[in-house]
CSV table of C-alpha atoms in Angstrom, one decimal:
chain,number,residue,atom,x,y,z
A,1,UNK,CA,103.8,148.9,104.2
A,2,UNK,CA,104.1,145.9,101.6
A,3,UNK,CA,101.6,143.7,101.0
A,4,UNK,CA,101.8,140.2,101.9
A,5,UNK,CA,100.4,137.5,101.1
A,6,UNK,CA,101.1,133.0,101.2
A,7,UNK,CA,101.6,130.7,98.2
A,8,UNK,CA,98.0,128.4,98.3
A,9,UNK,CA,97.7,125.0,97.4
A,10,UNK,CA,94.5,123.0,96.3
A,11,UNK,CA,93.2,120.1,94.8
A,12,UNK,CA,91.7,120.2,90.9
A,13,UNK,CA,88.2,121.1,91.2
A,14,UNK,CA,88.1,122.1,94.9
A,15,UNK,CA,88.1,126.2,95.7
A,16,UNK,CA,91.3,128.3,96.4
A,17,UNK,CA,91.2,131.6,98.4
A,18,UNK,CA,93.7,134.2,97.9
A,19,UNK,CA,94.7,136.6,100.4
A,20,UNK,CA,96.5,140.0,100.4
A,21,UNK,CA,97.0,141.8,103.6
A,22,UNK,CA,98.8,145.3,104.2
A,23,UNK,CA,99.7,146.7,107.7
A,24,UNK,CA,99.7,150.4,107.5
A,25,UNK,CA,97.0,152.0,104.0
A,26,UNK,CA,95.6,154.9,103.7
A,27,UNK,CA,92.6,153.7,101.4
A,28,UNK,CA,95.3,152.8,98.7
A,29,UNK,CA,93.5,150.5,96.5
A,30,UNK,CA,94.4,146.5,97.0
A,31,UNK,CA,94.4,144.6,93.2
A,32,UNK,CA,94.7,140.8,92.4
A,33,UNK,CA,95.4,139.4,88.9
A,34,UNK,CA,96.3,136.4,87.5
A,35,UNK,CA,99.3,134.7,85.8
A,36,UNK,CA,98.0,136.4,82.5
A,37,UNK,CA,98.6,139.6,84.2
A,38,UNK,CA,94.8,139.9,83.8
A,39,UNK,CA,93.2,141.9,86.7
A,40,UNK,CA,90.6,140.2,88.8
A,41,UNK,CA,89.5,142.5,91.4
A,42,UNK,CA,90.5,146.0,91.9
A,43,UNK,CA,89.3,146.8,95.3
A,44,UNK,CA,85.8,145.3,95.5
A,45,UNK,CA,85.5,145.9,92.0
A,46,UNK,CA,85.5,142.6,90.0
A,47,UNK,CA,87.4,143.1,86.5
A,48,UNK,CA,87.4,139.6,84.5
A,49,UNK,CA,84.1,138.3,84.2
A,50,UNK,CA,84.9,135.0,85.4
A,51,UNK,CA,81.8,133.4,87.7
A,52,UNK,CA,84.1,131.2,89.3
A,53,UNK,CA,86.0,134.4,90.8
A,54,UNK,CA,84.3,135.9,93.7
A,55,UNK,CA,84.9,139.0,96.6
A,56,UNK,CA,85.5,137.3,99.8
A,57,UNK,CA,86.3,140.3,101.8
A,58,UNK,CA,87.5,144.0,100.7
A,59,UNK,CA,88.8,146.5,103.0
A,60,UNK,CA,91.8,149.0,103.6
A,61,UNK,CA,93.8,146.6,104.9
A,62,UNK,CA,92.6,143.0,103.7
A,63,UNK,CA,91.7,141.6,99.8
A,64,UNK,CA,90.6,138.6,99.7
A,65,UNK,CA,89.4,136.7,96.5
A,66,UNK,CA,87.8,133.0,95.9
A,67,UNK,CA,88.2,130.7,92.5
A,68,UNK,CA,86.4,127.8,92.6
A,69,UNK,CA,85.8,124.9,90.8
A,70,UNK,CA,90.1,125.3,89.8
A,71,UNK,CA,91.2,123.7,86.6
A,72,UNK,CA,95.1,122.7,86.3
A,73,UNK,CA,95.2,125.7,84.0
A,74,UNK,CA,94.6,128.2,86.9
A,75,UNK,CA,98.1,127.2,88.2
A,76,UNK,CA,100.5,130.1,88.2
A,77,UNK,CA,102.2,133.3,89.7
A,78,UNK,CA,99.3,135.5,91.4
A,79,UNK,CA,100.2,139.0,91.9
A,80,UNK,CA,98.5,141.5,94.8
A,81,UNK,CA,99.8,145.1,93.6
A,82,UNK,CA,99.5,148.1,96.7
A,83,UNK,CA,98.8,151.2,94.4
A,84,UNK,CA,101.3,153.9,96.6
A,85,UNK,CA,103.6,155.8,95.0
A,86,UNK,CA,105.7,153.6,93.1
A,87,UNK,CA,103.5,150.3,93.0
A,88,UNK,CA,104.3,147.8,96.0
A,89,UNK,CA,103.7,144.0,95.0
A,90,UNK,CA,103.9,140.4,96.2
A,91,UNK,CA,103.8,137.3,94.4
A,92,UNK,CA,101.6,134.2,95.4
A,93,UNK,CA,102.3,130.8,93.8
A,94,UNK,CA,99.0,129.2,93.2
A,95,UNK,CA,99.4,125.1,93.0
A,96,UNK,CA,96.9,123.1,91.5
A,97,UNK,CA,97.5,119.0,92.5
A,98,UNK,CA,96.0,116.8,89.5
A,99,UNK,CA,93.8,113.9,91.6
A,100,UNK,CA,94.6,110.5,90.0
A,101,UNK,CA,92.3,108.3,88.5
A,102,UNK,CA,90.3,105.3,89.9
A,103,UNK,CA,93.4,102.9,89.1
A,104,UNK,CA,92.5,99.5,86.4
A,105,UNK,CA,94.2,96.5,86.5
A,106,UNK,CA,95.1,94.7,83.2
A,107,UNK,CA,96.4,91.2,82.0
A,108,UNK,CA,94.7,88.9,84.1
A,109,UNK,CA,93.6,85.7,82.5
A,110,UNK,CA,90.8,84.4,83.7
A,111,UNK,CA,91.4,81.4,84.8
A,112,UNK,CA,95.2,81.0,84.7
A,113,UNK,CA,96.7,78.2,84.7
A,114,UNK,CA,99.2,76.1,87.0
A,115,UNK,CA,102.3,77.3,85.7
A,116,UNK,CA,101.6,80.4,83.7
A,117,UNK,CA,103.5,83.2,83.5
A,118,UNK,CA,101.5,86.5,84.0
A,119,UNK,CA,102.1,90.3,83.8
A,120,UNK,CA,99.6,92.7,85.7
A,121,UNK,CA,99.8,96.0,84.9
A,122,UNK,CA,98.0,98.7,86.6
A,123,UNK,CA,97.5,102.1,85.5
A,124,UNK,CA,96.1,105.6,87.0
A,125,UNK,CA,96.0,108.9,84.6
A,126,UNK,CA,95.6,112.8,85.7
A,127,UNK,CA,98.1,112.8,88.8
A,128,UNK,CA,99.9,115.7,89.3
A,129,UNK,CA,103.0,115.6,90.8
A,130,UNK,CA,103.3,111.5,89.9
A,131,UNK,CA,101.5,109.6,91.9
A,132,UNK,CA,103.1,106.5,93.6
A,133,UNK,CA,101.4,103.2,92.9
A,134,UNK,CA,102.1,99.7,95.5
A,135,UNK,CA,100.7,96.3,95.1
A,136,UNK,CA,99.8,94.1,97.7
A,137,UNK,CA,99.3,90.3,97.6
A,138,UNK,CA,96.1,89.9,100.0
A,139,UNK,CA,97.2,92.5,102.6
A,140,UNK,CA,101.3,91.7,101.6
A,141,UNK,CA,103.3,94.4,100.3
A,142,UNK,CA,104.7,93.1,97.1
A,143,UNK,CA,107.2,94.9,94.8
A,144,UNK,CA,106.6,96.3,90.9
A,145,UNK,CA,108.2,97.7,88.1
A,146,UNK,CA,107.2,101.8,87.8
A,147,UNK,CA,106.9,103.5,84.8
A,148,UNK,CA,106.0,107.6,84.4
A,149,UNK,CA,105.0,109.3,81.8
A,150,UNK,CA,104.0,112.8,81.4
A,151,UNK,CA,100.9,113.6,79.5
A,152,UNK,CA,100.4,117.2,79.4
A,153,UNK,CA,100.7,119.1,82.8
A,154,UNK,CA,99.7,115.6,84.7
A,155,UNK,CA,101.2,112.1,84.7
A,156,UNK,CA,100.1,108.5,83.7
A,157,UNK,CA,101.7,105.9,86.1
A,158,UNK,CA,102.1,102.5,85.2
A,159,UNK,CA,103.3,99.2,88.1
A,160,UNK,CA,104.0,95.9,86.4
A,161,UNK,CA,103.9,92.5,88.3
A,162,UNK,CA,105.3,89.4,87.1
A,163,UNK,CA,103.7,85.9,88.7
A,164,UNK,CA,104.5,82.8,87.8
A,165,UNK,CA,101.0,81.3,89.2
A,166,UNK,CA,100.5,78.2,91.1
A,167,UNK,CA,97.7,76.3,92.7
A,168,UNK,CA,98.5,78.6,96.2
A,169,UNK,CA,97.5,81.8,93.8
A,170,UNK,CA,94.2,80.7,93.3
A,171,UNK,CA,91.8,83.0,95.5
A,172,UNK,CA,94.7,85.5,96.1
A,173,UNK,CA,93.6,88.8,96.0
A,174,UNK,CA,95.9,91.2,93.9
A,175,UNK,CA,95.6,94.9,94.6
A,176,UNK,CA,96.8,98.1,93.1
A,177,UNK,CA,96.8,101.2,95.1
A,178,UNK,CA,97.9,105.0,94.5
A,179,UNK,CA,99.2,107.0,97.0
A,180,UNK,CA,98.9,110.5,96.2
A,181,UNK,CA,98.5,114.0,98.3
A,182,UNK,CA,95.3,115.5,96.3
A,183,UNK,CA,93.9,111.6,98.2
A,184,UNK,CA,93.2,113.1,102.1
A,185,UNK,CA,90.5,110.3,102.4
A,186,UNK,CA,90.9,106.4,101.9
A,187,UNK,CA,93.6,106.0,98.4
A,188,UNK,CA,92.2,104.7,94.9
A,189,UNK,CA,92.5,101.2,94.6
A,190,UNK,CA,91.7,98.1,92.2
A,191,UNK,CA,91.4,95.1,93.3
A,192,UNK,CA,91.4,91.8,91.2
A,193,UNK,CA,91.2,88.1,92.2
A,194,UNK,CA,93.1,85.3,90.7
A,195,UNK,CA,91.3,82.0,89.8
A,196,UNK,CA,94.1,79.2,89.3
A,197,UNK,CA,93.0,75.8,87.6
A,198,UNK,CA,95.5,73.1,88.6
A,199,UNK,CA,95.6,69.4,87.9
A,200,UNK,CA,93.8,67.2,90.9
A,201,UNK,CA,96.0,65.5,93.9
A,202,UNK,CA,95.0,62.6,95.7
A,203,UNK,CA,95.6,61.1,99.2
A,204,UNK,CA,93.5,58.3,100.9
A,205,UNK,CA,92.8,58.9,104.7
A,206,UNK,CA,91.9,56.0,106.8
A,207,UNK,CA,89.7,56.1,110.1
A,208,UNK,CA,91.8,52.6,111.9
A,209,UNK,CA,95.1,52.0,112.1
A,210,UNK,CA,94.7,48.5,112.7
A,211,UNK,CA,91.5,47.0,111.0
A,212,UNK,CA,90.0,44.0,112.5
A,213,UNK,CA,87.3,41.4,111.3
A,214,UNK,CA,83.9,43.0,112.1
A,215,UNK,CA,84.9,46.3,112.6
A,216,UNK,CA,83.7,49.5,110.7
A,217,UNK,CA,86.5,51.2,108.4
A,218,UNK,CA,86.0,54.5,106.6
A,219,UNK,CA,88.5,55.9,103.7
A,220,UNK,CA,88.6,58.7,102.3
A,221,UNK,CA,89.7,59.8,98.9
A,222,UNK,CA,90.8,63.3,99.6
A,223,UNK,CA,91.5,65.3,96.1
A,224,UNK,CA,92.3,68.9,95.6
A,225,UNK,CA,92.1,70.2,92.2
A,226,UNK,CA,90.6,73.4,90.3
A,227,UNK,CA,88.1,72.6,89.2
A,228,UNK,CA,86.5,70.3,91.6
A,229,UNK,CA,87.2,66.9,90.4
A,230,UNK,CA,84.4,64.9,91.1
A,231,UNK,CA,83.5,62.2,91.1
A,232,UNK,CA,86.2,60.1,92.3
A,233,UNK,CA,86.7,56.1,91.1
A,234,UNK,CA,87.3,53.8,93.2
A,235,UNK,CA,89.0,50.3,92.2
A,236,UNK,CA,90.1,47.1,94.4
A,237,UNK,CA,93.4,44.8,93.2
A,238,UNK,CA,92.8,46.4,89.3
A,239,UNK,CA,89.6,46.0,88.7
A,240,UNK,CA,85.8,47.4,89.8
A,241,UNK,CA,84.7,46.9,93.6
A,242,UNK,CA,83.2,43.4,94.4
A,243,UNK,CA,79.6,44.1,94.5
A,244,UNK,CA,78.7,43.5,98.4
A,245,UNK,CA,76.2,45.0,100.8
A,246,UNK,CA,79.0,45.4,103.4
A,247,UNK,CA,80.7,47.8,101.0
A,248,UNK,CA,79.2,51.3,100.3
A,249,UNK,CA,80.5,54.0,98.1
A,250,UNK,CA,79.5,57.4,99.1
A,251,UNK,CA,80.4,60.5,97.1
A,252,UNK,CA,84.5,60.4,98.0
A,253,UNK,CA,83.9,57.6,101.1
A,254,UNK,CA,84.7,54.2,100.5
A,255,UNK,CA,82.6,52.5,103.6
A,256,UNK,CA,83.1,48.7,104.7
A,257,UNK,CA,80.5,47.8,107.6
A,258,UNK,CA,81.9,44.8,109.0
A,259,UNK,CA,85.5,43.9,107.6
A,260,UNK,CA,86.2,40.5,106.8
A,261,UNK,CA,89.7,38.7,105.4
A,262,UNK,CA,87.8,38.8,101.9
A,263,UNK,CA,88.1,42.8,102.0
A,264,UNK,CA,91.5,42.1,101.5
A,265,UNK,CA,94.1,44.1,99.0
A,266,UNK,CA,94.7,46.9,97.2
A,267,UNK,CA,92.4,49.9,96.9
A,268,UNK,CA,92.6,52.5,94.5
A,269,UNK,CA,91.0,55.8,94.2
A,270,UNK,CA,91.7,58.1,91.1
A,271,UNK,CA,90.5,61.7,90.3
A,272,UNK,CA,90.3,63.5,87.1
A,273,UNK,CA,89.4,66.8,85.7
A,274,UNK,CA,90.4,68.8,82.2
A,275,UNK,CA,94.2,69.3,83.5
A,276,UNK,CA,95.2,65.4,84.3
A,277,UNK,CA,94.4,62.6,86.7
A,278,UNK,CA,95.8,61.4,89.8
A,279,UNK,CA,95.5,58.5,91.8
A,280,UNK,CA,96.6,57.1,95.4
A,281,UNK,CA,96.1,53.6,97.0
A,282,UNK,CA,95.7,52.1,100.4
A,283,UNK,CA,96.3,48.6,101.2
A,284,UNK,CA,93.9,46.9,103.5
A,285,UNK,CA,95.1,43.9,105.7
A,286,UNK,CA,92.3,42.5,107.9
A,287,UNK,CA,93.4,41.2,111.4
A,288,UNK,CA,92.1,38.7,113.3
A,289,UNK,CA,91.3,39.8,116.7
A,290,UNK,CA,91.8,36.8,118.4
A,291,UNK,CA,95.3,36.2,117.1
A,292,UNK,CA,96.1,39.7,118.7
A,293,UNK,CA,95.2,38.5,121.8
A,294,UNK,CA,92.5,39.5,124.2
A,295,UNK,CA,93.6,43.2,124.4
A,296,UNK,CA,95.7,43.2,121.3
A,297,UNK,CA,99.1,42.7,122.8
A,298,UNK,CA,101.9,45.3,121.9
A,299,UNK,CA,103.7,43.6,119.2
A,300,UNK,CA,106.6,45.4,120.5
A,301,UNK,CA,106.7,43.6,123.8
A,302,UNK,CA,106.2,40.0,122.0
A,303,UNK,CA,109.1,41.1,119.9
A,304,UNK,CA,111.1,41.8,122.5
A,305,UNK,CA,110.4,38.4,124.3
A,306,UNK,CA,111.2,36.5,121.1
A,307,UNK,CA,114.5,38.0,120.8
A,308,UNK,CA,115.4,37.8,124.3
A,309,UNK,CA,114.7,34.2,124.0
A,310,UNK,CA,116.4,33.3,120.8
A,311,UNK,CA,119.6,34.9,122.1
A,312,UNK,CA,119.5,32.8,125.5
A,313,UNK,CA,118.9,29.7,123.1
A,314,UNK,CA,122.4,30.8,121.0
A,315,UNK,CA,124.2,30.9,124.3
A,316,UNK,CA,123.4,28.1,125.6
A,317,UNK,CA,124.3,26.2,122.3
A,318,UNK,CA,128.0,28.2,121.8
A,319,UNK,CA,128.4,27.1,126.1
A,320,UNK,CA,127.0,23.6,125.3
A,321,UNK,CA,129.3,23.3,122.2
A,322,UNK,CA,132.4,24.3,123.8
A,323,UNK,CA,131.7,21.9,127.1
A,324,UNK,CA,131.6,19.0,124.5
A,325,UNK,CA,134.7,19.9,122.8
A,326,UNK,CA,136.6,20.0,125.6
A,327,UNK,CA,135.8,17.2,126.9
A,328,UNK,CA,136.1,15.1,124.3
A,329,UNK,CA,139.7,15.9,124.6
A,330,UNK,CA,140.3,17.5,120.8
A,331,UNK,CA,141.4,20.9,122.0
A,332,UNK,CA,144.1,21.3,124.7
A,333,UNK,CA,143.8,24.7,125.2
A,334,UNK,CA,143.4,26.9,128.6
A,335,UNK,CA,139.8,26.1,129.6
A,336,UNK,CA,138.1,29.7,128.6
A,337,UNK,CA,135.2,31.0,130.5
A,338,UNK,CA,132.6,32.0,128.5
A,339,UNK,CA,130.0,34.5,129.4
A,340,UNK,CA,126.5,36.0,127.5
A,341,UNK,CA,125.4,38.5,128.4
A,342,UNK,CA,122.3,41.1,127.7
A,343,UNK,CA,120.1,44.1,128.4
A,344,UNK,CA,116.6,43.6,128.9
């Protein structure tokens, strides 16, 4: 019979076994040699002193050989010859994968800033075929520009992302990872993290939505900004804070105690840091509780009485005026009935 024998495929540095099987010998010798047409084993007989080549099993029917430790230069045509009467072979294919480099990540600034245009490039060397690389914005898939180039018998793959950073980049975690078949476990992957510095923004939060005389307010100077802009400045109608006990400033917490009609006008809190300032302002009008009534009446409702009784009042003057008119004789006309009416 021929021999046979299956094309084997292993990862760089890992061990390939080669195997030639024959149905039907009659103690013809079994030989393997490489893609140098150099023999390696002739029966159980080793013939290239190689101590990476070893006998895995040798018998009538079965050769079987082992190369460990495989190097991209053992890739190549394999031949098992049958010595009969002419020579019988078969061919074997022996494909080497190249494993791709840990990938690195270039062209981060650290720290960028607001507005800046950026180009990351990452790169992984020694793949063979090409390896694919993806880049992912936290867990996101996000899309690159590919470049390959071949470098011998393996590739070097470059992906290229282009940001234009903002203040929601900061913290984002950018990552590079190669997909490849020589990687059965988890892929190769870089990771790096952006740090943004953006000017500060300011808002002022208020704990009453009505302040009254004697009540306890609380603002708040709330600023973002990279980095941390602190401390904040607080300002009243212009100028500094009037210096009272009722009044307590408290890292970005502006505190009154007990409000009174004094307290009144115009606050200000600014933040600054090495990228620009921002400010925001609040104004405070202090109530008095007894003008709002023992429960604070809904000013909706008193508005709604005022109206209702200021349009009565019209009507009554328009009917009033036309009674008179008429009967003061200056108009003859068909007496007109007039009518108001509303929705309450």
């Amino acid at each position: 019979g021929y021999p046979l024998v299956q094309n084997v495929t292993v990862t760089e540095g890992g061990t390939a076994n080669l195997t030639c099987r024959v149905e039907f010998n009659d103690n013809t010798s079994l030989q393997w040699s490489n893609p140098a047409q150099q023999t390696l084993f002739f029966g159980d007989k080793k013939a290239l002193r190689d101590n990476r080549i070893e006998l895995v099993r040798a018998t009538s029917s079965e050769l079987t050989i082992s190369i460990s430790d495989v190097t991209l230069s053992d890739e190549g045509m394999y031949t098992c010859s049958l010595f009969t009467m002419p020579v019988r072979t078969a061919k074997a294919y022996l494909t080497v994968l190249g494993v791709p480099e840990k990938p690195e990540i270039d062209g981060l600034t650290k720290p960028a800033m607001e507005g800046d245009h950026i180009t990351l490039t990452c790169i992984t060397q020694g793949s063979k075929p090409a390896a694919d690389l993806r880049w992912f914005r936290n867990e996101k898939e996000v899309k690159g520009a590919k470049e390959v180039n071949a470098s011998g018998k393996t590739f070097t793959v470059r992906s290229s992302l282009q940001l234009q950073v903002d203040r929601n980049d900061d913290g984002v975690a950018y990552t590079c990872r190669v997909d490849h078949v020589a990687l059965t476990q988890a892929p190769q992957q870089a990771t790096e993290v952006l740090e943004v510095h953006y000017a500060p923004r300011v808002e002022i939060t208020h704990s009453l939505a009505v302040p009254q005389e004697g009540q306890y307010l609380k603002l708040e100077c709330v600023s973002k900004g990279n980095p941390s802009p602190d401390p904040v400045m607080w300002t009243k109608d212009g100028s500094e804070l009037p210096d009272l006990d009722r009044m307590i400033v408290e890292g970005r917490e502006l505190t009154f105690t007990s409000l009174n009609k004094t307290d009144n006008g115009t606050y200000r809190c600014e933040a600054s840091n090495h990228l620009g300032t921002s400010s925001a302002e609040y104004v405070l009008y202090v109530y008095d509780p007894n003008a709002l009534g023992q429960h604070g009446t809904d000013h909706a409702l008193i508005g709604g009485v005022v109206a209702v009784v200021v349009f009565v009042t019209l009507c009554l003057i328009i009917v009033l005026g036309r009674y008179l008119a008429r009967h003061k004789g200056k108009i003859h006309t068909k007496s007109s009935i007039w009518t108001c009416s509303f929705e309450f």
